[in-house]
Short mmCIF file of C-alpha atoms in Angstrom, two decimals:
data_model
loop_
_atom_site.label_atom_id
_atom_site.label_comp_id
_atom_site.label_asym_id
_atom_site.label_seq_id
_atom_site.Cartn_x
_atom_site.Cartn_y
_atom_site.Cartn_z
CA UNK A 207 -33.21 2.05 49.15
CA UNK A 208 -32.58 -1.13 51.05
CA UNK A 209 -29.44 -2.72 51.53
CA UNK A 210 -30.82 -5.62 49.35
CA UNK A 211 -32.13 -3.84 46.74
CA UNK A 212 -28.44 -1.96 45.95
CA UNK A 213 -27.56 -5.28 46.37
CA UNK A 214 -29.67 -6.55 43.26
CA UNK A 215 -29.32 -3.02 41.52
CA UNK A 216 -25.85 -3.23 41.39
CA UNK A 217 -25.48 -7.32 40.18
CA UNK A 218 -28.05 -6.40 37.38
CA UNK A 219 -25.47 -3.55 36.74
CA UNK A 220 -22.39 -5.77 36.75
CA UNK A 221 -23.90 -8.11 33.86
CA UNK A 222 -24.72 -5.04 31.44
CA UNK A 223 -21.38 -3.72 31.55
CA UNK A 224 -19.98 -7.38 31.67
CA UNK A 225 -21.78 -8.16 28.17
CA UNK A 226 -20.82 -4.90 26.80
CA UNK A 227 -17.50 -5.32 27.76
CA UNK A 228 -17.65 -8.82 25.62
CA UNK A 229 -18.03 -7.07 22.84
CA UNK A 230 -15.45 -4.08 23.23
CA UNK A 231 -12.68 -4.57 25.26
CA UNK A 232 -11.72 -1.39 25.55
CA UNK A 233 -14.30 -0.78 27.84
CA UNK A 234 -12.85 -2.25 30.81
CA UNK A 235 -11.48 1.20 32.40
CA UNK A 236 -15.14 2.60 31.86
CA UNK A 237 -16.69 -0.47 33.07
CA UNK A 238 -14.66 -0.49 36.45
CA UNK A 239 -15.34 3.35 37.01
CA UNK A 240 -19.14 3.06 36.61
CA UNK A 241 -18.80 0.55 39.24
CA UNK A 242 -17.20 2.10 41.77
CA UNK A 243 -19.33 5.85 41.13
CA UNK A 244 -22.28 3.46 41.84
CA UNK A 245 -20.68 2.09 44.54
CA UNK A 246 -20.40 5.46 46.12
CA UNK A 247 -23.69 6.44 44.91
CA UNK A 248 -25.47 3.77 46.54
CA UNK A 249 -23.31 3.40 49.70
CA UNK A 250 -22.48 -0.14 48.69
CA UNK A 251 -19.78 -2.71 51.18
CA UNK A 252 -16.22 -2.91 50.10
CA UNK A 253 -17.00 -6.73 50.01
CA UNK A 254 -19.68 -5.79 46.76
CA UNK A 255 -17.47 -3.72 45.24
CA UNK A 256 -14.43 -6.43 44.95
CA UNK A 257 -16.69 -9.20 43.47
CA UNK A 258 -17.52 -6.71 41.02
CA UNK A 259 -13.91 -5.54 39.78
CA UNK A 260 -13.03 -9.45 40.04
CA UNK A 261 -15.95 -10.74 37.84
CA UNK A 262 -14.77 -7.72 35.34
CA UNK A 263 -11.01 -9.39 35.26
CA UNK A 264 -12.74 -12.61 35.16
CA UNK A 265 -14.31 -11.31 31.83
CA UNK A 266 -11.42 -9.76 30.61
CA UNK A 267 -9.37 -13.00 30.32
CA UNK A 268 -12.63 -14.62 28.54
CA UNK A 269 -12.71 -11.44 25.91
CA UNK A 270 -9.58 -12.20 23.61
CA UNK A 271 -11.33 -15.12 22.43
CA UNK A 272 -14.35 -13.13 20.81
CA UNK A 273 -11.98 -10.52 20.09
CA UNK A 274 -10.22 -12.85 17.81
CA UNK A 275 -13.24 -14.35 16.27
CA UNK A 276 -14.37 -11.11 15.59
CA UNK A 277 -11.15 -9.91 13.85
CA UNK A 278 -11.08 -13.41 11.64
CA UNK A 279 -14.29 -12.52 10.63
CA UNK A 280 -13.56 -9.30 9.54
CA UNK A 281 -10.28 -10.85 7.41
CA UNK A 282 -12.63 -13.26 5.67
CA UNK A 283 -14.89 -10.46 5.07
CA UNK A 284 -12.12 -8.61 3.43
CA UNK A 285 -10.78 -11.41 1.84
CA UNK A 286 -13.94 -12.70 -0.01
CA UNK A 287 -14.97 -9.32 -0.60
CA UNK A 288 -11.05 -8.39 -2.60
CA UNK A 289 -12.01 -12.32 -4.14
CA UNK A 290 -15.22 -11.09 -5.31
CA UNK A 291 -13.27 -7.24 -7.00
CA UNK A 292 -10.82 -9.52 -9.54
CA UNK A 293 -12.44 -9.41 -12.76
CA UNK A 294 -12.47 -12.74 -14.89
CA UNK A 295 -9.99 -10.54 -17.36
CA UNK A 296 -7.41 -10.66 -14.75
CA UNK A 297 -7.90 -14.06 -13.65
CA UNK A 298 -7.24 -15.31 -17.26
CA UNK A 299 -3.95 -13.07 -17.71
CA UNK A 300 -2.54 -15.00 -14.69
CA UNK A 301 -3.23 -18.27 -16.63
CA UNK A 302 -0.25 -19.37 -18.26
CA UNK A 303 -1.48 -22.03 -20.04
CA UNK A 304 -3.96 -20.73 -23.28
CA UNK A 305 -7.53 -20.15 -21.70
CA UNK A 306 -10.58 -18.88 -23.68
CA UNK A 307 -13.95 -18.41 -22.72
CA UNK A 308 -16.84 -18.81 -24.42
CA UNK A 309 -20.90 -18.18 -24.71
CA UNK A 310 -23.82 -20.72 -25.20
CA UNK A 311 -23.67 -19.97 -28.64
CA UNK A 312 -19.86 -21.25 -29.16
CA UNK A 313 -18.27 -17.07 -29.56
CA UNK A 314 -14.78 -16.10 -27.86
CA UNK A 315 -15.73 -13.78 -25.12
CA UNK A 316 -12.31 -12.84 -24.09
CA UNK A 317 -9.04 -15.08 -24.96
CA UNK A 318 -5.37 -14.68 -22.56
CA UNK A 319 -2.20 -13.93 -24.32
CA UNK A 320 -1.14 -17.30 -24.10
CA UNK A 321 -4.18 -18.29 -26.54
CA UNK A 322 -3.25 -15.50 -29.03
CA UNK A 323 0.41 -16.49 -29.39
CA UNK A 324 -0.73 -20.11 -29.74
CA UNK A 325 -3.95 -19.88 -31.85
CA UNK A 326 -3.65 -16.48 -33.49
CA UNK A 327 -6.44 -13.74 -33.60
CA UNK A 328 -9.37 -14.54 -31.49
CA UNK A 329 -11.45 -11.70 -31.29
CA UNK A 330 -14.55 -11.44 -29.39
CA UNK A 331 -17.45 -12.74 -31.46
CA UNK A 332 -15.46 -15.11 -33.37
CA UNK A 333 -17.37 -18.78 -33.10
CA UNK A 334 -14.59 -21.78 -31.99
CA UNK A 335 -16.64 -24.03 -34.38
CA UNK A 336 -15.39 -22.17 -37.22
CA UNK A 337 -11.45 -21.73 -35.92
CA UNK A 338 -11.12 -25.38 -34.53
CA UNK A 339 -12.24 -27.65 -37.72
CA UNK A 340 -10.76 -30.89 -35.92
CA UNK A 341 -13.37 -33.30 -35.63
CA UNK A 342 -12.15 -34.04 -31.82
CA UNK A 343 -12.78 -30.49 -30.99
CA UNK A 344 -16.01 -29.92 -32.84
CA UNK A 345 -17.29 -32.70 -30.50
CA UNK A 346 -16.22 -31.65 -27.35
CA UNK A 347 -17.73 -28.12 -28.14
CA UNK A 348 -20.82 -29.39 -28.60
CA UNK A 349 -20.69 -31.67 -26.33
CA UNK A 350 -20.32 -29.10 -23.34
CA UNK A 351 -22.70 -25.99 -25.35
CA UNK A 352 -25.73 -28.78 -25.56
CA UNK A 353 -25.23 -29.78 -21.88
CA UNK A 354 -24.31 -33.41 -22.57
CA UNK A 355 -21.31 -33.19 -20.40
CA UNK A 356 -20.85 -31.03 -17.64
CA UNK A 357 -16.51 -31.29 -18.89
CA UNK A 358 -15.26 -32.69 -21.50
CA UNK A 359 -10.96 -33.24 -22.03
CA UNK A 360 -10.15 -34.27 -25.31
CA UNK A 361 -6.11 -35.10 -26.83
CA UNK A 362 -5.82 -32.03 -29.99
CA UNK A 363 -3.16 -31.60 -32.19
CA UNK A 364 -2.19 -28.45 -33.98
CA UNK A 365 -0.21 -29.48 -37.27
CA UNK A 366 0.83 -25.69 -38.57
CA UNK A 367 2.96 -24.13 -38.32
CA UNK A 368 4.35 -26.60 -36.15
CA UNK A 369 3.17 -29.93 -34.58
CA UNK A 370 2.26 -29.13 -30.77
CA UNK A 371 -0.35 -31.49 -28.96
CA UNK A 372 -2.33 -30.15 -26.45
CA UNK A 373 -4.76 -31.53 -23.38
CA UNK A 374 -7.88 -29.70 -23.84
CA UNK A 375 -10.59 -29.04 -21.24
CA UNK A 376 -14.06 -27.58 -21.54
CA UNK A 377 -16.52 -26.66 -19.05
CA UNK A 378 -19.12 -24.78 -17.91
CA UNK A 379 -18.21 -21.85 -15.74
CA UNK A 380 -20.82 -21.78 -12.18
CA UNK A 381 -23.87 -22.28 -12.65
CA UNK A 382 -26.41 -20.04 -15.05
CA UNK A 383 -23.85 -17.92 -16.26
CA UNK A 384 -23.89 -18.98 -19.49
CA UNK A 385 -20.36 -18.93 -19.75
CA UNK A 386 -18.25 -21.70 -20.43
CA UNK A 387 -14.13 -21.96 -20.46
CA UNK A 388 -11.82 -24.19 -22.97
CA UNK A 389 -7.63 -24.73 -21.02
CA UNK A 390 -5.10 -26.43 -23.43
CA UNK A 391 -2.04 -28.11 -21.87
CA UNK A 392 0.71 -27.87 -23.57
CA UNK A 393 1.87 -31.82 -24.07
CA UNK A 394 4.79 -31.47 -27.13
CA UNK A 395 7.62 -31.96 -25.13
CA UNK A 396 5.81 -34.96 -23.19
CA UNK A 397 5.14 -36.51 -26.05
CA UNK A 398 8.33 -35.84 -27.79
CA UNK A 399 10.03 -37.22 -24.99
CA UNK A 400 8.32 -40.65 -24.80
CA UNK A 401 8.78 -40.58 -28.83
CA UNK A 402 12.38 -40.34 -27.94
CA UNK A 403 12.15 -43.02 -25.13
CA UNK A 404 10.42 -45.39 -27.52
CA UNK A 405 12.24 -44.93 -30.76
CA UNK A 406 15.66 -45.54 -28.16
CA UNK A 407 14.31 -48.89 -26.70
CA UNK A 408 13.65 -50.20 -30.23
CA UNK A 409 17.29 -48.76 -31.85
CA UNK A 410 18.67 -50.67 -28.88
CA UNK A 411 16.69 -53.83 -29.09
CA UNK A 412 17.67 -54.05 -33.08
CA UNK A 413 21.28 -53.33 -32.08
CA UNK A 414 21.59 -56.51 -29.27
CA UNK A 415 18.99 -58.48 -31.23
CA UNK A 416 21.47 -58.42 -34.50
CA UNK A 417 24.51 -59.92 -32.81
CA UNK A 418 22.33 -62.27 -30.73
CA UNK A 419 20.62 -63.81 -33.94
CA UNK A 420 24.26 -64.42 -35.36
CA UNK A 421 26.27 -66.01 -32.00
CA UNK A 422 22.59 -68.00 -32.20
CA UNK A 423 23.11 -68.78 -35.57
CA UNK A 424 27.02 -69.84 -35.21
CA UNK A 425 26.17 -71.82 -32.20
CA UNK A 426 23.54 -73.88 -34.11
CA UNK A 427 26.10 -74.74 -36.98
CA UNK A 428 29.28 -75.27 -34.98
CA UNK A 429 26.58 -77.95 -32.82
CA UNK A 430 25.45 -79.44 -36.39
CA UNK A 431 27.58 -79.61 -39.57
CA UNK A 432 30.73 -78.00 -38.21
CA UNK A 433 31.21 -80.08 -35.38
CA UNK A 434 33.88 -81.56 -36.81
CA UNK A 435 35.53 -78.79 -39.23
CA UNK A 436 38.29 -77.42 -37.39
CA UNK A 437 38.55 -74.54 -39.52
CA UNK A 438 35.44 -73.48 -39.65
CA UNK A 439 35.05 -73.33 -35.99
CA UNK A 440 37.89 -71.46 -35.03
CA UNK A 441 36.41 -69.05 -38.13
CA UNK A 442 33.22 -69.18 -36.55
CA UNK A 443 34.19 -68.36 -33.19
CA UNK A 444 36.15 -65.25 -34.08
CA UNK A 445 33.08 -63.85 -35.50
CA UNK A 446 31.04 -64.79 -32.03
CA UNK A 447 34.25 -63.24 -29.96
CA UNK A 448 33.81 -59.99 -32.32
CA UNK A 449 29.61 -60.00 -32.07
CA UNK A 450 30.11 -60.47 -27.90
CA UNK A 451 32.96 -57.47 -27.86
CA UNK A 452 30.18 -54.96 -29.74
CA UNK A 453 27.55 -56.29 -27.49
CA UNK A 454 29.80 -55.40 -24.48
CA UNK A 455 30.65 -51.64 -26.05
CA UNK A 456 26.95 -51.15 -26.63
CA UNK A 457 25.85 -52.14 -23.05
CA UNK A 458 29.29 -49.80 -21.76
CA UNK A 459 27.42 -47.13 -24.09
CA UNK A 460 24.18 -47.52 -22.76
CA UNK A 461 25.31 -47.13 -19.19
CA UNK A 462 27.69 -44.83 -19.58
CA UNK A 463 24.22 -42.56 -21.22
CA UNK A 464 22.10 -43.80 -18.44
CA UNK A 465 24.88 -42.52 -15.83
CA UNK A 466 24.77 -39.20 -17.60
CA UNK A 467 21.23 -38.06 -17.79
CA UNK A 468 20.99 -39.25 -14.15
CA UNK A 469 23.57 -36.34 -13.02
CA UNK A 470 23.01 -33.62 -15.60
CA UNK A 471 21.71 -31.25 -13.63
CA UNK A 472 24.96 -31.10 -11.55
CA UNK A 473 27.80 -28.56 -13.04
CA UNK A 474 31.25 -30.02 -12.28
CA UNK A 475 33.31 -27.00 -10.13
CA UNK A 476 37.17 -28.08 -10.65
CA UNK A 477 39.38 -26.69 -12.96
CA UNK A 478 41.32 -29.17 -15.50
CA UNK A 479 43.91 -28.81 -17.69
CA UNK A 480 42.67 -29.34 -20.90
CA UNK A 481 46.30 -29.85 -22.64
CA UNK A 482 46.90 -32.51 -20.33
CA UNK A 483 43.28 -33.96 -21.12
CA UNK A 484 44.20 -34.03 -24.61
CA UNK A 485 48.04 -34.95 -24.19
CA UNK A 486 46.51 -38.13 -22.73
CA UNK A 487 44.29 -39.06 -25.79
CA UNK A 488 46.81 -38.52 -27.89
CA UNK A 489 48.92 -40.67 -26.43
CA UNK A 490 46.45 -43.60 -25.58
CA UNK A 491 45.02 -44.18 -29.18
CA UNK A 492 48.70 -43.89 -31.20
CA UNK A 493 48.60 -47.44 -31.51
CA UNK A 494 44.58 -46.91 -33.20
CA UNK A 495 46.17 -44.42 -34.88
CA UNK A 496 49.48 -46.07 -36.22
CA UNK A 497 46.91 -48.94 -37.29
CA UNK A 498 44.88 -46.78 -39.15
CA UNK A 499 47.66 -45.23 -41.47
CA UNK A 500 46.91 -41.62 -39.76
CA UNK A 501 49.22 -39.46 -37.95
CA UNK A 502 48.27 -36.91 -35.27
CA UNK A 503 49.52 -33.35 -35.40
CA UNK A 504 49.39 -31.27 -32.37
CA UNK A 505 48.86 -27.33 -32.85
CA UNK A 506 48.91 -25.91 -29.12
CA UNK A 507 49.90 -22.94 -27.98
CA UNK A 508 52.00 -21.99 -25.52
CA UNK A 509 49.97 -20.86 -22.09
CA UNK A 510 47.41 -22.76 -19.79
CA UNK A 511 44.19 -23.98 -21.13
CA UNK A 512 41.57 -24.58 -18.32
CA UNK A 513 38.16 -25.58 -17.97
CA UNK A 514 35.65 -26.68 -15.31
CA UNK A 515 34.90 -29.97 -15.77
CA UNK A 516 35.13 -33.50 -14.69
CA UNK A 517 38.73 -34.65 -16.19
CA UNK A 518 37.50 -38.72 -16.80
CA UNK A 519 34.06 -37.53 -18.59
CA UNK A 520 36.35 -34.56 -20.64
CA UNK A 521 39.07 -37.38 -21.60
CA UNK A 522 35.75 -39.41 -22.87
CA UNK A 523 34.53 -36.86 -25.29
CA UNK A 524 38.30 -36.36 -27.23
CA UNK A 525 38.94 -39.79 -26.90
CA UNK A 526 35.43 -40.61 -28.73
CA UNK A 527 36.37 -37.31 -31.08
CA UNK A 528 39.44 -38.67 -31.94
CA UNK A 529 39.19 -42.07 -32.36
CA UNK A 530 36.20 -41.06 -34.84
CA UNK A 531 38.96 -38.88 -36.76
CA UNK A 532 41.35 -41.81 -37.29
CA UNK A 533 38.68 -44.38 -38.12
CA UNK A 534 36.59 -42.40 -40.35
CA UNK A 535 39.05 -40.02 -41.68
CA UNK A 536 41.49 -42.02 -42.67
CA UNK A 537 41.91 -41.66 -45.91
CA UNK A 538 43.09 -38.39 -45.17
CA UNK A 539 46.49 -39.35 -43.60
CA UNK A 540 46.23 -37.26 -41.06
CA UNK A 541 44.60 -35.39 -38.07
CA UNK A 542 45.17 -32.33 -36.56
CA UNK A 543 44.27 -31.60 -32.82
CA UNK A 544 44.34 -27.41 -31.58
CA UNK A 545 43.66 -25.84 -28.95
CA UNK A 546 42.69 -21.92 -28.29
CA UNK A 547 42.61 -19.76 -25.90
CA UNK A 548 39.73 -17.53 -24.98
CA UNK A 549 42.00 -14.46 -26.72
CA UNK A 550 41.83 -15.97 -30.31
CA UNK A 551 37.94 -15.43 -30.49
CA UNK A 552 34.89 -12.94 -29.74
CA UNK A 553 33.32 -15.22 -26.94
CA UNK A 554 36.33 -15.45 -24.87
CA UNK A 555 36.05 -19.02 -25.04
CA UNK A 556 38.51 -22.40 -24.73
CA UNK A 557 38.22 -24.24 -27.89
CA UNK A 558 39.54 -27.93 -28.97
CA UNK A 559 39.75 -28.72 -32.36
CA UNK A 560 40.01 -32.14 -34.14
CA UNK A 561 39.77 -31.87 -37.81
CA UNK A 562 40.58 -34.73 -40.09
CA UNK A 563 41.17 -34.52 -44.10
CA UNK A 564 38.81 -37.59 -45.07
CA UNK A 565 35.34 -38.10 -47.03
CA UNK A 566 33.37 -35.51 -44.65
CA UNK A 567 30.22 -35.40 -43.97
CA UNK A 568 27.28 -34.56 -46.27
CA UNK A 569 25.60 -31.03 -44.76
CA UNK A 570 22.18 -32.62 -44.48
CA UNK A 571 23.65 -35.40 -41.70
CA UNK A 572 25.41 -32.83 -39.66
CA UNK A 573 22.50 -31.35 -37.80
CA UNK A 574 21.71 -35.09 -36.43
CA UNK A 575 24.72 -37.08 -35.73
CA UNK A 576 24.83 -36.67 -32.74
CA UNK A 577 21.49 -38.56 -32.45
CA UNK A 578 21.37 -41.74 -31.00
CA UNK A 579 21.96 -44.79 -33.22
CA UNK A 580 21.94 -42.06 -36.42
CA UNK A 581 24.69 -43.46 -38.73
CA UNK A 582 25.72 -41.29 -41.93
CA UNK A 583 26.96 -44.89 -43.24
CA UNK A 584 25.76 -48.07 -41.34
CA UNK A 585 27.97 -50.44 -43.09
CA UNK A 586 30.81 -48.18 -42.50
CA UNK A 587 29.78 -47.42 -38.95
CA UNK A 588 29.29 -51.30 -38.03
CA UNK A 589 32.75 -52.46 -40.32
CA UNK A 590 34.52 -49.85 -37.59
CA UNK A 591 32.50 -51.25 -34.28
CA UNK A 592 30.67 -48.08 -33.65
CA UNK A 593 27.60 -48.56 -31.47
CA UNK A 594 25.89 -45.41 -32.85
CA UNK A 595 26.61 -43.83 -29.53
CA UNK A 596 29.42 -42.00 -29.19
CA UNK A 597 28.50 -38.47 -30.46
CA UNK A 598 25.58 -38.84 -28.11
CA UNK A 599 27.92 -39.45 -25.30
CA UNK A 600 29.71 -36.47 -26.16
CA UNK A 601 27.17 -34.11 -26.36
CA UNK A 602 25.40 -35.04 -22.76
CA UNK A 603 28.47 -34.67 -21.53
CA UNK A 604 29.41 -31.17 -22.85
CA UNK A 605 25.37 -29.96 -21.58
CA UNK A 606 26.48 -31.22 -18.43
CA UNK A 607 29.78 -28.99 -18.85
CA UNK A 608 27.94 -25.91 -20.24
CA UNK A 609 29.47 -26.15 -23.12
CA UNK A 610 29.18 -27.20 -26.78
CA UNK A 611 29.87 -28.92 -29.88
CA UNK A 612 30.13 -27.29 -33.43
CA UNK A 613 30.42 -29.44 -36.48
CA UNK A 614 32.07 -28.23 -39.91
CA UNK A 615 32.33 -30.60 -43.10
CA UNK A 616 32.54 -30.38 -46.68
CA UNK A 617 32.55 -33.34 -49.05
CA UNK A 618 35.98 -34.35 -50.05
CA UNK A 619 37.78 -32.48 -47.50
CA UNK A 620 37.12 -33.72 -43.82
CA UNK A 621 35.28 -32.89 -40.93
CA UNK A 622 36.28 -30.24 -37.90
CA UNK A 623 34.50 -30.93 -34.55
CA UNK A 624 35.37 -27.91 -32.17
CA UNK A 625 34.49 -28.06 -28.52
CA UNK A 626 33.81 -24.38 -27.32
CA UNK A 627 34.06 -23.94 -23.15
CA UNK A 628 33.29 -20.83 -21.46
CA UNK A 629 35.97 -18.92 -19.71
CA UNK A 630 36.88 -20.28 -16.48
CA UNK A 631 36.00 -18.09 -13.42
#
């Protein structure tokens, strides 16, 4: 063979190997050693031979490339193909929300768990027309199973046992399966909360727009016929000074709320001295006190009593408990304030006590007064410049201190509101 034609032989060589080599690395050793045994074989120049192993090295840097495209490819193979093994059983479980699907005729084909505990049986064969009687959902149904809409989302409300409201969704599930799928959202708590947001804006509105209307009022008659009635103006003007003052404690009420909820996902993390918390009260509402014919007992034990807690917030809730004691319990004559240590009960916890010996409270008010703006006597409530607040106030600020406030009242005898803290670490 010529010189030229080993020449050729061995370039024709050189791109076989190199293509195989794209496609399996591995075979670089291989694809050098053929080389060089042809080399030999056809008694090629050194000069042949190095342009060969270089245009393998060459290749060798180009290979990772492919190597990784091949190895993606192989992932999304894997991946699609584990995709394709989940069965639709499976895929509902992992729904938390309640998921059933359906057939063209309207019957359950499977339902989660979270439809079950929400809906009750729904067994495969059962038709939705027949369990959901709600006009809204008959509609939607039928709406989707007749091909009218491709998805339908509709507002439902389940009345029994409870009231919940839900977000429902229908559609159809690919295409020619024949299957379709119905998703309820769980809206309640939405809802309840922008009942609670409404119902708040218009208890406030009614509480400014009350004073308002009378300063308007007095205004209007000290500028017409009281101008000149000395008497009557200074008696009208006490009554604006008063109506101002309970607009000013209702906007300090309404911040003070607003500050609350803003921070009540933060725990406070220093320890106070609750005696001293409640020394303090005491001793900054003995005038209130004095004025209202009561007199405060103390009942502490000896020992410290600590919580964690923020001390100005903590000195808010007994001074709101308290002052609440000597206004509304006054008939009594007297309040007592205890305290007790986490030995004197089960839950190991730090209890305050302020229990007066008035009217009480009727049992079917105690499960709502701390509600805002709830009054178990409005006339009384107003006649002692309560903003319909305060109880509130106290009980965002104990959630914020993870702890809580227990109410005890019987008709005739007073009222008891204990403060229970957890142990301290």
């Amino acid at each position: 063979m010529s010189d030229q034609g080993r020449e050729l032989w061995i370039r024709r060589a050189m791109r076989l190997v190199a293509h195989r080599f794209r496609q399996n690395r591995w075979m670089l050793a291989a694809a050098i050693a053929a080389v060089l045994a042809v080399h030999i074989w056809a008694g090629g120049d050194t000069r042949t031979v190095t342009a060969v192993v270089g245009a393998l090295i060459v290749v060798a840097g180009l290979a990772p490339s492919r190597t990784a495209g091949l190895l993606t490819t192989e992932a999304e193979e894997t991946a699609n193909g584990g995709t394709r093994g989940l069965s639709g059983e499976n895929l509902a479980a992992a729904v938390t929300d309640p998921l059933i699907v359906f057939d063209g005729a309207g019957a359950v084909v499977h339902a989660n768990d979270a439809a079950v505990n929400a809906f009750g049986a729904l067994r495969p064969g059962i038709l939705l027309l027949l369990k959901f009687r709600a006009p809204e959902m008959q509609e939607m149904i039928q709406a989707v199973l007749f091909g009218h809409a491709a998805s339908r989302q509709i507002d439902f409300i389940e009345r029994v046992p409870i009231e919940r409201v839900f977000r429902v969704t229908a559609s159809a599930v690919g295409r020619g399966t024949g299957l379709y799928v119905m998703v309820f959202k769980d809206q309640s708590e939405t809802r309840r909360i922008d009942r609670m947001r409404a119902d708040f804006i218009a208890n406030a509105s009614h509480e400014l727009r009350t004073p308002l209307a009378s300063i308007s009022g007095f205004v209007e008659t000290l500028r017409g016929p009281a101008r000149d009635d000395a008497k009557a103006r200074d008696h009208f003007l006490q009554i604006m000074q008063n109506q101002t003052a309970r607009m000013a404690r209702l906007i300090d009420d309404l911040l003070s709320l607003s500050r609350l909820e803003m921070k009540s996902h933060l725990r406070p993390g220093v320890k106070v001295d609750l005696r001293g918390v409640v020394e303090s009260v005491i001793d900054s509402l003995s005038l209130l006190a004095k004025e209202s014919g009561v007199t405060v007992e103390r009942n502490f034990p000896t020992g410290a009593f600590e919580a964690l807690g923020d001390r100005d917030e903590l000195f808010q809730v007994f001074e709101n408990l308290l002052e609440n004691a000597c206004k509304y319990g006054a008939s009594g004559g007297r309040v007592v304030v205890s305290i007790g240590g986490p030995d004197t009960n089960a839950e190991h916890e730090t209890t305050v006590t302020i229990q007066d010996f008035g009217p009480g409270i009727p049992e079917e008010h105690i499960p709502r007064v701390t509600e805002r703006f709830y009054r178990v006597d409005v006339e009384t409530s107003r006649s002692q410049k309560g903003t319909g607040l305060g109880l509130s106030i106290v009980k965002h600020i104990l959630t914020r201190h993870n702890a809580r406030l227990s109410i005890r009242s019987k008709l005739g005898e007073g009222a008891a509101f204990t403060v229970h803290f957890p142990a301290a670490e």
